Coordinates of C-alpha atoms in Angstrom, one line a residue:
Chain T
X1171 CA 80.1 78.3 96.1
X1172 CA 78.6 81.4 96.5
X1173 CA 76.1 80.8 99.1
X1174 CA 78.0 78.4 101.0
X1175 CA 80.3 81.4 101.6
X1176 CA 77.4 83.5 102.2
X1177 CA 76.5 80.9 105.2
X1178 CA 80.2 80.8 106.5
X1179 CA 80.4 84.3 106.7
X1180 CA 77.2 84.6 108.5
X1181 CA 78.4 81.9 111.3
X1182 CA 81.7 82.9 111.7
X1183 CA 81.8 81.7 115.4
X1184 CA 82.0 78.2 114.2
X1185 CA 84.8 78.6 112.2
X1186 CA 86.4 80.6 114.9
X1187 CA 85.8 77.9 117.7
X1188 CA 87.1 74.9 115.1
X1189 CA 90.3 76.9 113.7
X1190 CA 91.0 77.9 117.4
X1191 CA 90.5 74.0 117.9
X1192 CA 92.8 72.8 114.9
X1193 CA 95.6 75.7 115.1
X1194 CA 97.8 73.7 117.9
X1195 CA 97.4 70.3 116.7
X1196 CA 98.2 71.3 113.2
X1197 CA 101.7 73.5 115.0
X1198 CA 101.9 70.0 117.2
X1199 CA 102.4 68.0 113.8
X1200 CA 105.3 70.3 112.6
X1201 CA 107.9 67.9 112.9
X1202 CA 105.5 65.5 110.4
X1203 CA 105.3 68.4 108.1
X1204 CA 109.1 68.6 108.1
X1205 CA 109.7 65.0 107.9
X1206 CA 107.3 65.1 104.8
X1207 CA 109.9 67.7 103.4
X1208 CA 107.9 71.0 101.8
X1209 CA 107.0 69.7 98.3
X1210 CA 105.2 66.3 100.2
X1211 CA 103.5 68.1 102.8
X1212 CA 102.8 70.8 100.3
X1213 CA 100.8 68.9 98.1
X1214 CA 99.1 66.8 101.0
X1215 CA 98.1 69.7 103.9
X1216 CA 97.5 72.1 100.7
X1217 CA 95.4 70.3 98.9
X1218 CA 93.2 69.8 102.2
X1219 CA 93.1 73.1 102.8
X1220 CA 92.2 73.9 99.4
X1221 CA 89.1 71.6 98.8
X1222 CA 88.1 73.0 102.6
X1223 CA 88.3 76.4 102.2
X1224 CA 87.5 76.5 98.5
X1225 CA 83.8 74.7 99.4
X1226 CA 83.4 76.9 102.7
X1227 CA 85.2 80.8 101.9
X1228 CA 85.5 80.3 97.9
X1229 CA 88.5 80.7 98.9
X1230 CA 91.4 81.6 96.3
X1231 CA 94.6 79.9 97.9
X1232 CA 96.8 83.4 98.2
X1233 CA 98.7 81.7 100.9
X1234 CA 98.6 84.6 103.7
X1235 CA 95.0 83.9 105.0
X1236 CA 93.6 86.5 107.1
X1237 CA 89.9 84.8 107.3
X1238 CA 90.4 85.2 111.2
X1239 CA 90.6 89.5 110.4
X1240 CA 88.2 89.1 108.1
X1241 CA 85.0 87.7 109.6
X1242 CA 85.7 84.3 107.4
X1243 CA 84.7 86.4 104.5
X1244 CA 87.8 86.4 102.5
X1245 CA 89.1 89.0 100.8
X1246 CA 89.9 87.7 97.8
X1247 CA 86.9 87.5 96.3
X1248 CA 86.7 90.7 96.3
X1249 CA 87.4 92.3 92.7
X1250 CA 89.9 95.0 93.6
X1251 CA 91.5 92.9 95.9
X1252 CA 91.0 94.8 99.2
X1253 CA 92.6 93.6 102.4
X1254 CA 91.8 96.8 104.6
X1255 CA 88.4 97.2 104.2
X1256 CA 85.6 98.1 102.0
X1257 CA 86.3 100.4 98.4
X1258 CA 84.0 103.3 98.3
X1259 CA 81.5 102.5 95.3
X1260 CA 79.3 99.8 97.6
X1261 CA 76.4 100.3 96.3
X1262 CA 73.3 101.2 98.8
X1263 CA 71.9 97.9 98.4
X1264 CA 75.4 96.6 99.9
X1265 CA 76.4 94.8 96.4
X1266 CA 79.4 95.5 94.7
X1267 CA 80.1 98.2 91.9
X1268 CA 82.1 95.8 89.5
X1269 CA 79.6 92.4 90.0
X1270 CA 76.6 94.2 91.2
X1271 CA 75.0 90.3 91.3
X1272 CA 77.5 89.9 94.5
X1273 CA 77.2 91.8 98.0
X1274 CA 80.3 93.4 99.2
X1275 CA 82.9 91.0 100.7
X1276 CA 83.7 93.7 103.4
X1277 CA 79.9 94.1 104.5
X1278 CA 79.6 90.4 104.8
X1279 CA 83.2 90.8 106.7
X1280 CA 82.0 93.5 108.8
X1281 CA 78.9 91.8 110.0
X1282 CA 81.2 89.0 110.7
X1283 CA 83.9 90.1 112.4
X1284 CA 81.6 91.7 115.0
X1285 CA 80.5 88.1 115.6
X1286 CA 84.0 87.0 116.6
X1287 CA 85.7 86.6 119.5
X1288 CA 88.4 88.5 118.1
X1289 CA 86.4 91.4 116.4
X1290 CA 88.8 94.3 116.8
X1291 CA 91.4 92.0 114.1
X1292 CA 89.6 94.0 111.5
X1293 CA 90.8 96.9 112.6
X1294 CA 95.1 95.9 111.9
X1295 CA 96.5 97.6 108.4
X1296 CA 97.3 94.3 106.7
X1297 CA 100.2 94.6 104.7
X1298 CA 100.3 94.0 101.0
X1299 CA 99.3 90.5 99.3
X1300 CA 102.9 89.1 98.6
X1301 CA 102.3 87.1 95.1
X1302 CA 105.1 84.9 95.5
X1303 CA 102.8 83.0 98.1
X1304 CA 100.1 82.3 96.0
X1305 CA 99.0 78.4 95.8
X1306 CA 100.9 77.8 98.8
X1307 CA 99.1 76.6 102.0
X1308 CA 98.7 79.2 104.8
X1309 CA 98.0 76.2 107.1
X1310 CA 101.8 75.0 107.2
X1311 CA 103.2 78.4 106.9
X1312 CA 101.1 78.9 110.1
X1313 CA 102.7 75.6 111.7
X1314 CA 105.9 76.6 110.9
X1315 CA 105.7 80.0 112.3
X1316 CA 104.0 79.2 115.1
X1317 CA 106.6 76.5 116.1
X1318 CA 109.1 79.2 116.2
X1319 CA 108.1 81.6 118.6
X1320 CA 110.9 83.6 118.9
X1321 CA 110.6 84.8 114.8
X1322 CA 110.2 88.2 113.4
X1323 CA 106.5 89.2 112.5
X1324 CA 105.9 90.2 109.6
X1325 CA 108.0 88.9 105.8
X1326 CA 107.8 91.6 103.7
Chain O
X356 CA 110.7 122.2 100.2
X357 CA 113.8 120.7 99.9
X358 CA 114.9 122.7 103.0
X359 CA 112.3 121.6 105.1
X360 CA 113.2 118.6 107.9
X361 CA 111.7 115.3 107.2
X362 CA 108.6 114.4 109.8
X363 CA 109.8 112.2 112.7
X364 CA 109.2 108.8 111.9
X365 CA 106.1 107.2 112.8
X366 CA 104.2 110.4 113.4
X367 CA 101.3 110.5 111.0
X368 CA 99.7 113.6 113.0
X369 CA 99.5 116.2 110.5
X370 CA 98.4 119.2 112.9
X371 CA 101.3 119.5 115.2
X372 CA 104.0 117.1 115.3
X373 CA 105.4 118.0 112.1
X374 CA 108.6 121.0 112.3
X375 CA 107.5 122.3 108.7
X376 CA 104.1 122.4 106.5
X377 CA 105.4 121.2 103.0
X378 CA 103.1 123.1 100.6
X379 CA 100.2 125.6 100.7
X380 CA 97.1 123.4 101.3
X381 CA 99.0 121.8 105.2
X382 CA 99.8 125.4 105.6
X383 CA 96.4 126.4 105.1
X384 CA 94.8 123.6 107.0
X385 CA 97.4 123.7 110.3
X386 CA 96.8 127.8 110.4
X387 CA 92.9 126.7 110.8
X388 CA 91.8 128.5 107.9
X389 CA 88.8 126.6 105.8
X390 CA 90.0 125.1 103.0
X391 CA 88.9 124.8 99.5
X392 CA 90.6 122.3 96.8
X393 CA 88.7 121.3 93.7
X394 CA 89.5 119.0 91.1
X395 CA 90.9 119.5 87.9
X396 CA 89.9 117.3 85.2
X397 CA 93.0 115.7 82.8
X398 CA 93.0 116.7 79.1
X399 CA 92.3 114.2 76.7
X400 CA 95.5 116.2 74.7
X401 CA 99.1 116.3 74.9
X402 CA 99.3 119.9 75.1
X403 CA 100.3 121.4 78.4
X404 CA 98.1 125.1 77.2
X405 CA 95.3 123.0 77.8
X406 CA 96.3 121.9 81.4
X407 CA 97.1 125.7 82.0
X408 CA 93.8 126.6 81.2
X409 CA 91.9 124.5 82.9
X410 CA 94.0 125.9 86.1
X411 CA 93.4 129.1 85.2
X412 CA 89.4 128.9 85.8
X413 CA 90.0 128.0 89.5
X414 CA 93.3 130.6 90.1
X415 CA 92.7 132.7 93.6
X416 CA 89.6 130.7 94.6
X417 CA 91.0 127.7 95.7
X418 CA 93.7 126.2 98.1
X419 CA 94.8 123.4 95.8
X420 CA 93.9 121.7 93.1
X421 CA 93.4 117.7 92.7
X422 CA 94.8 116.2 89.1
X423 CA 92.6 113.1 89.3
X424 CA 94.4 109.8 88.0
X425 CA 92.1 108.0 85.5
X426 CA 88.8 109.0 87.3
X427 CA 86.1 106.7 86.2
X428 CA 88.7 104.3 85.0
X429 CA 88.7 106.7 81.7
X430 CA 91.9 107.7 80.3
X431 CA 93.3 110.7 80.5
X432 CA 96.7 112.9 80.7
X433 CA 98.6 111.2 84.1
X434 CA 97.9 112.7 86.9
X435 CA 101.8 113.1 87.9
X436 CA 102.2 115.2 84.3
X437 CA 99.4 117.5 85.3
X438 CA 100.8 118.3 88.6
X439 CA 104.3 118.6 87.7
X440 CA 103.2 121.3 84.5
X441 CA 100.9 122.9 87.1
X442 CA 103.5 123.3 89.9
X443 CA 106.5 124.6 87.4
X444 CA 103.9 127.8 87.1
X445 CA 103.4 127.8 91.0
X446 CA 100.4 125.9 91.6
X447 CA 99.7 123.6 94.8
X448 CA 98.5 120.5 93.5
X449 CA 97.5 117.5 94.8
X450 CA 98.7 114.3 93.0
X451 CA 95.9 111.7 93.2
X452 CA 97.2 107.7 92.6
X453 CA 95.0 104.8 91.9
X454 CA 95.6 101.1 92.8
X455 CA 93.8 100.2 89.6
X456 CA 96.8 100.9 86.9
X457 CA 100.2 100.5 88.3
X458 CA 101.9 98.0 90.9
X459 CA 104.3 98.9 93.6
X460 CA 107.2 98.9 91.7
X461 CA 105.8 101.8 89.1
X462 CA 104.0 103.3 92.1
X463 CA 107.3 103.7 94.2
X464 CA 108.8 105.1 91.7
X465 CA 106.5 107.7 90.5
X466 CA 106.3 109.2 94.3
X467 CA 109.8 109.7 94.1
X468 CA 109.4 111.4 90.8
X469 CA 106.5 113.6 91.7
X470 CA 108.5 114.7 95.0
X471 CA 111.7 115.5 92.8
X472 CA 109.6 117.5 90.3
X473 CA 108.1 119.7 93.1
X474 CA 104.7 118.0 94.4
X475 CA 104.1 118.2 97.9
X476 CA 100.6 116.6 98.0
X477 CA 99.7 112.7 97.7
X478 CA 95.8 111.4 97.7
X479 CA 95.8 107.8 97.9
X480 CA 93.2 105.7 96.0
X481 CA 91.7 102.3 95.5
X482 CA 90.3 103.2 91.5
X483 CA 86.9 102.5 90.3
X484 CA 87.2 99.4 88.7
X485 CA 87.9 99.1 85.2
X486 CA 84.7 97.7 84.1
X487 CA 83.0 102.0 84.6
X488 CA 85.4 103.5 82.4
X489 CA 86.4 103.4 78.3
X490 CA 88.9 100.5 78.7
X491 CA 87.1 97.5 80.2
X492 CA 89.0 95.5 78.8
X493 CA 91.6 96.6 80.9
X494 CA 93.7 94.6 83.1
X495 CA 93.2 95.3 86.6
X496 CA 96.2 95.8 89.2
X497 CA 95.1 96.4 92.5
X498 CA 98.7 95.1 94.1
X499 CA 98.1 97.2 96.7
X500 CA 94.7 98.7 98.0
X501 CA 94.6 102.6 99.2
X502 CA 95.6 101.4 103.1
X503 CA 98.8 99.5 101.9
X504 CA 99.4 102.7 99.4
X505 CA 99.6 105.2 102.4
X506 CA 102.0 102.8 104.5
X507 CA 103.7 102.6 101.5
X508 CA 104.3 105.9 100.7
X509 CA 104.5 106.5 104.6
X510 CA 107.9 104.3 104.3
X511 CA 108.9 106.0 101.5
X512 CA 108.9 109.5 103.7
X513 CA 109.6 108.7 107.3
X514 CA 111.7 105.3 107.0
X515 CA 113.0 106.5 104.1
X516 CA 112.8 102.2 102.1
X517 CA 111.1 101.2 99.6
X518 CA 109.1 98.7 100.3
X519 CA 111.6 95.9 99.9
X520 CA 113.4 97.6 102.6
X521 CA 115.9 98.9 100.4
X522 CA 117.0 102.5 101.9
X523 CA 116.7 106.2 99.8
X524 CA 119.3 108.4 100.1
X525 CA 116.4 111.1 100.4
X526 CA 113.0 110.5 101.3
X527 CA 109.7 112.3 99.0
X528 CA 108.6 114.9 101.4
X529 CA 104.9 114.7 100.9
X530 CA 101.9 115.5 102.7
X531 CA 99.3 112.3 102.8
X532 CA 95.7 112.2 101.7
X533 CA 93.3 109.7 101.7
X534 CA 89.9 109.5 100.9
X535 CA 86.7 108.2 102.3
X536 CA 83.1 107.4 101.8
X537 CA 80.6 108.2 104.5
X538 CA 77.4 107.8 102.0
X539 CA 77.7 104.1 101.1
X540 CA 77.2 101.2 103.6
X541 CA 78.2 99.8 105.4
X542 CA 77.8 102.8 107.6
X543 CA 79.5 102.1 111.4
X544 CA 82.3 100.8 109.6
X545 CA 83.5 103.9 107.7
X546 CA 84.6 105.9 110.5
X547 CA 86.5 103.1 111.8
X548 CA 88.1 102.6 108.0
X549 CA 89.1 106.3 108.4
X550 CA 91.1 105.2 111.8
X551 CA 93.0 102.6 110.2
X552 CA 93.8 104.8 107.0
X553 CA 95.0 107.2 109.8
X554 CA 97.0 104.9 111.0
X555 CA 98.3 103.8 108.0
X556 CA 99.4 107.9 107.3
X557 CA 96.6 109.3 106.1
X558 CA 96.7 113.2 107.3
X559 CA 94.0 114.5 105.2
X560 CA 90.6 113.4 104.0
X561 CA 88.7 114.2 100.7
X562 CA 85.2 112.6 100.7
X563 CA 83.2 111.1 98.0
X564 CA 80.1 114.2 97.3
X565 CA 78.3 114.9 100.1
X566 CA 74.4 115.8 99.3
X567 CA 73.0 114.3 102.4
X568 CA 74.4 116.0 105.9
X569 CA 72.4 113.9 108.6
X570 CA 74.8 110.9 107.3
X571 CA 77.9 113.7 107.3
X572 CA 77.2 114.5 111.0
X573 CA 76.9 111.0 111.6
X574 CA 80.2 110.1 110.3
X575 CA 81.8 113.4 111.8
X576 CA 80.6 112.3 115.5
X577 CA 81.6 108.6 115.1
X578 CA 85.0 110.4 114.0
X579 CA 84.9 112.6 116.9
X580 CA 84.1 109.4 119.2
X581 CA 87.2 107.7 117.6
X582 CA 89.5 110.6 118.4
X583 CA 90.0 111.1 114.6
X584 CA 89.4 115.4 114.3
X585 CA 92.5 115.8 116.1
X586 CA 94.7 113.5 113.8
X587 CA 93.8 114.4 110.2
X588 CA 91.8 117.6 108.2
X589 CA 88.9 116.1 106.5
X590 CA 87.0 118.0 103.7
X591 CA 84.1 116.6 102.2
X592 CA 83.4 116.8 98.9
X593 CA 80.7 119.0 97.0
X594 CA 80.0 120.0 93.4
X595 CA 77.1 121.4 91.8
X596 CA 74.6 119.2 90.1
X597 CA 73.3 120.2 86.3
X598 CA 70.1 119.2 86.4
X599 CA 67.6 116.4 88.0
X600 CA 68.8 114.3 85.0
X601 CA 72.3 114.4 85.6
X602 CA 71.6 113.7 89.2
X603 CA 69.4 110.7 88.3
X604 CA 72.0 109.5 85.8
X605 CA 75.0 110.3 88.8
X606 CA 73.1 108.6 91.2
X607 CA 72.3 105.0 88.7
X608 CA 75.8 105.3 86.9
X609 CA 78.5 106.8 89.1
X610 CA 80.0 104.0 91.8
X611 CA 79.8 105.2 95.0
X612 CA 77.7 108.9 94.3
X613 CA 74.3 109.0 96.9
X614 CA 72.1 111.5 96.6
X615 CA 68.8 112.2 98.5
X616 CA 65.3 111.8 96.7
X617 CA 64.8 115.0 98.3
X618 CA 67.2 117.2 96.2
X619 CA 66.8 115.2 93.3
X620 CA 62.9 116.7 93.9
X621 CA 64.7 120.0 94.3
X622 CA 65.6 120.2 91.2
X623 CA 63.3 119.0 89.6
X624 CA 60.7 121.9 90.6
X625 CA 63.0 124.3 89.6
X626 CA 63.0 127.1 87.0
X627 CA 66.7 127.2 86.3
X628 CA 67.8 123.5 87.5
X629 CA 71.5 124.7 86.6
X630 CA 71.3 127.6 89.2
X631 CA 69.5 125.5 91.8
X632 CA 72.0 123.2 91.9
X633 CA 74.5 125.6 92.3
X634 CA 72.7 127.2 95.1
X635 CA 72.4 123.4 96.5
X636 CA 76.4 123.4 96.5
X637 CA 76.5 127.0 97.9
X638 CA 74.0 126.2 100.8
X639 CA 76.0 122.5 101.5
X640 CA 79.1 124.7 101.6
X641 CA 77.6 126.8 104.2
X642 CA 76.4 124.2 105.9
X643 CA 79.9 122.3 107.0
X644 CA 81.4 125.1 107.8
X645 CA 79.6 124.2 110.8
X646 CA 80.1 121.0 111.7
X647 CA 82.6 120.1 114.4
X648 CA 86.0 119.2 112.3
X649 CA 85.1 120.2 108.8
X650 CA 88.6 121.4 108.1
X651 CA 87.5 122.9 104.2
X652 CA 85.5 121.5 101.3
X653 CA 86.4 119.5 98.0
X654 CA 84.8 121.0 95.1
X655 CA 84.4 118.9 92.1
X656 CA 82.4 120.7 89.2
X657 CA 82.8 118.2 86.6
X658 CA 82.4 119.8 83.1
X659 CA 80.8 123.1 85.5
X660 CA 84.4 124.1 86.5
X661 CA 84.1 128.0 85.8
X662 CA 81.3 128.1 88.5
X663 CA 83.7 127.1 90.8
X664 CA 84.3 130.7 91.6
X665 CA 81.1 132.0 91.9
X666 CA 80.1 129.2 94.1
X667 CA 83.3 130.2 96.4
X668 CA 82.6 134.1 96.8
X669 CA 78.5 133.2 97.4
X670 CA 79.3 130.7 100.0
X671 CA 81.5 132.9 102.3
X672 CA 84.3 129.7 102.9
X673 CA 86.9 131.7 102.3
X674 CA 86.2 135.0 104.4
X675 CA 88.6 137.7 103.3
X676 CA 91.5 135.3 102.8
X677 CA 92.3 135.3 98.9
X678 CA 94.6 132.0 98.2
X679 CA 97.6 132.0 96.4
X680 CA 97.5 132.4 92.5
X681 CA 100.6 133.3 89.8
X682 CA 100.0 136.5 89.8
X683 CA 100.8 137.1 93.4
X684 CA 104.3 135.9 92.5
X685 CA 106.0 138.8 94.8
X686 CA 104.5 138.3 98.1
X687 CA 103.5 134.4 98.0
X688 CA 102.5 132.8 101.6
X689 CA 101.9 136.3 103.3
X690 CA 98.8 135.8 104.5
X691 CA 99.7 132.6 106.2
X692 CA 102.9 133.9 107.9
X693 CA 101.4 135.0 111.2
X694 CA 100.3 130.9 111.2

């Protein structure tokens, strides 16, 4: 919902504090996930995290969330798909050139991220979306990584 | 160009690091002269005379010219066509690529086509979305966005993978453009966006039309702040405006054009609004040639092209240098050779 993401974005600390909150007892309950098996825990942790993020981010489940980078204004909804930043056709009302009824994704990012603890993330080239990942849930790939911490970075 | 040693990997610095400029416009810009590359418009036509002449408006005036890829998400003859007709008769050009149309996989492999067919200049885009131009019903790609493009294409060069990881025998030796918007908000964060296309590869800069300098100057100091001027050439963009109309309609219809109430006024009390706005151009020309890191302009004279040269020799940018054009096949690159 449009201006429930308008809202998150503008009290991005929140979300900060609880996901800095949730992150190691979600990575704690790794060997659940596993005993689930992928499919179970899949359909269980995903579809949380779908309902969640989809009321609070509109969030579109690309299953490489970067919300933390982005000043909980996800980049998704963004039309041409930016993960580095704003396009240059903002308009100078700050609303986007293809739905000129929306403001920019990467202003409301902007303004959040220098809310954030962590406000320089913004700042880190993120690498192309990888489609495979899609409908997937961020949340256990996040578990799983960060249960092994001696893995390469970044998959593609 | 084939000769010339590939960068070391991971240097993105265009001014120094490099052993060997790969075309004209880095030679240009590392010898510190002041630039000048314009745009030339695609032919709705599959007939390369038309590509020639629209090249041969511009020919001793400018550094390089830009073959813009589906500007206004309007179709057009590719981008990659234009530059590799344009570069068989000698021309620098610079390729332009937009995120909107193609996905890595067709993206890759026209880079490594361009390189093969002589192109030594790449300007990384987003697109305009789909939804300004003739096809809206268009799908639109986006795979990557204009930052992943560069890193991608940064690969391509100094890793010498595709993307996958998969290794090239030969790397495309290219020289990396990006472009960037200092007009539209959010302001404080543009210079900072410039940073990180830096770091993704970007070595030069082409901006969106600059009509209003305190927000140039502005940019250009945050720049300066960020330790940017040292790293990559930016030129912002100029072009002549037709009259107040066309600047009115630029302004409501064009994604991403600003342009002050103040010169819109300009025009408007004008005799000859054509001619003012060409002086406007001439005077903006002037103008960066001024401001700390300015490294050349990027004239685009949509549907105005043949005052492209006028608005050259009346602004001074180029001092006595004349650049490179066919008929000065015999001694190419002279003047650059004391660089």
């Amino acid at each position: 919902m449009y201006s429930v993401r308008l809202w998150a974005a503008r009290h991005p600390r929140i979300f900060e504090v609880a996901y800095n909150a949730f992150h190691p007892v979600l990575t704690r309950l790794q060997p659940v996930w596993k005993a689930m098996g992928e499919e179970r825990s899949e359909k269980v942790v995903g579809k949380v995290e779908q309902l969640s993020k989809e009321l609070l981010f509109d969030c579109k489940m690309c299953g490489q969330c970067i919300l933390s980078s982005t000043g909980m204004s996800c980049s998704m909804n963004c039309p041409k798909s930016m993960r580095n930043g704003p396009c240059g056709g903002v308009m100078q009302n700050g609303h986007c050139e293809v739905k000129p009824e929306m403001r920019c994704v990467w202003l409301e990012a902007w303004e959040g991220s220098q809310k954030m603890r962590q406000s320089d993330l913004i700042q880190v080239v993120q690498t192309p979306v990888d489609h495979r990942l899609k409908g997937s849930s961020s949340w256990l790939r996040e578990a799983r990584r960060a249960s092994q911490p001696q893995q390469e970075g970044r998959h593609e | 160009m084939s000769s010339a040693t590939p960068p070391t990997p991971g240097t993105h610095d265009g001014s120094a690091a490099l052993p060997e400029a790969r075309g004209r416009l880095e030679q240009v810009l590392r010898a510190g002269n002041f630039a000048i590359t314009t745009e030339i418009a695609p032919p709705d036509s599959a007939n390369p005379q038309d590509v020639y002449d629209r090249a041969a408006v511009f020919q001793g005036f400018v550094d390089s010219m830009n073959a813009t890829d589906g500007s206004g998400a309007n179709c057009h003859m590719s981008s990659s066509a234009m530059c590799a007709l344009l570069s068989r008769r000698g021309y620098e050009t610079v390729m332009q690529i937009s995120c909107r149309d193609r996905n890595r996989i067709a993206i890759q492999g026209d880079v490594l086509g361009a390189s093969a067919l002589g192109i030594n200049n790449i300007l990384c885009l987003t697109g305009d979305g789909v939804q300004a131009g003739d096809h809206p019903q268009a799908k639109p790609v986006f795979d990557l966005d204009s930052m992943s493009l560069l890193e991608t294409i940064t690969g391509l060069r100094d890793k010498h993978q595709f993307l996958s990881g998969r290794p090239l025998s030969q790397g495309p030796n290219v020289f990396l453009g990006a472009a960037e918007n200092p007009f539209v908000p959010p302001f404080n964060l543009r210079a900072m966006r410039l940073a990180k296309k830096v770091a993704a590869g970007a070595q030069f800069i082409q901006t969106q039309y600059c009509f209003d300098l305190p927000r140039l100057r502005n940019f250009m100091h945050q720049c300066r702040d960020l330790g940017l001027l040292e790293k990559c050439f930016i030129l912002p963009g100029v072009g002549p405006l037709a009259s107040a109309r066309a600047a009115r309609w630029m302004r409501q219809n064009v994604p991403g054009v600003h342009i002050p109430d103040a010169i819109i006024e300009r025009l408007d009390g004008a005799h000859d609004q054509k001619a003012e706005g060409r002086n406007i151009c001439i005077e903006m020309i002037q103008a960066l040639q001024e401001v700390e890191g300015v490294s050349g302009v990027h004239i685009m004279a949509h549907r105005q092209e043949s005052s492209v040269p006028a608005i050259v020799q009346a602004s001074g940018a180029l001092s006595d240098r004349t650049p490179w054009a066919p008929e000065m096949e015999t001694e190419p690159l002279a003047s650059t050779a004391t660089a």
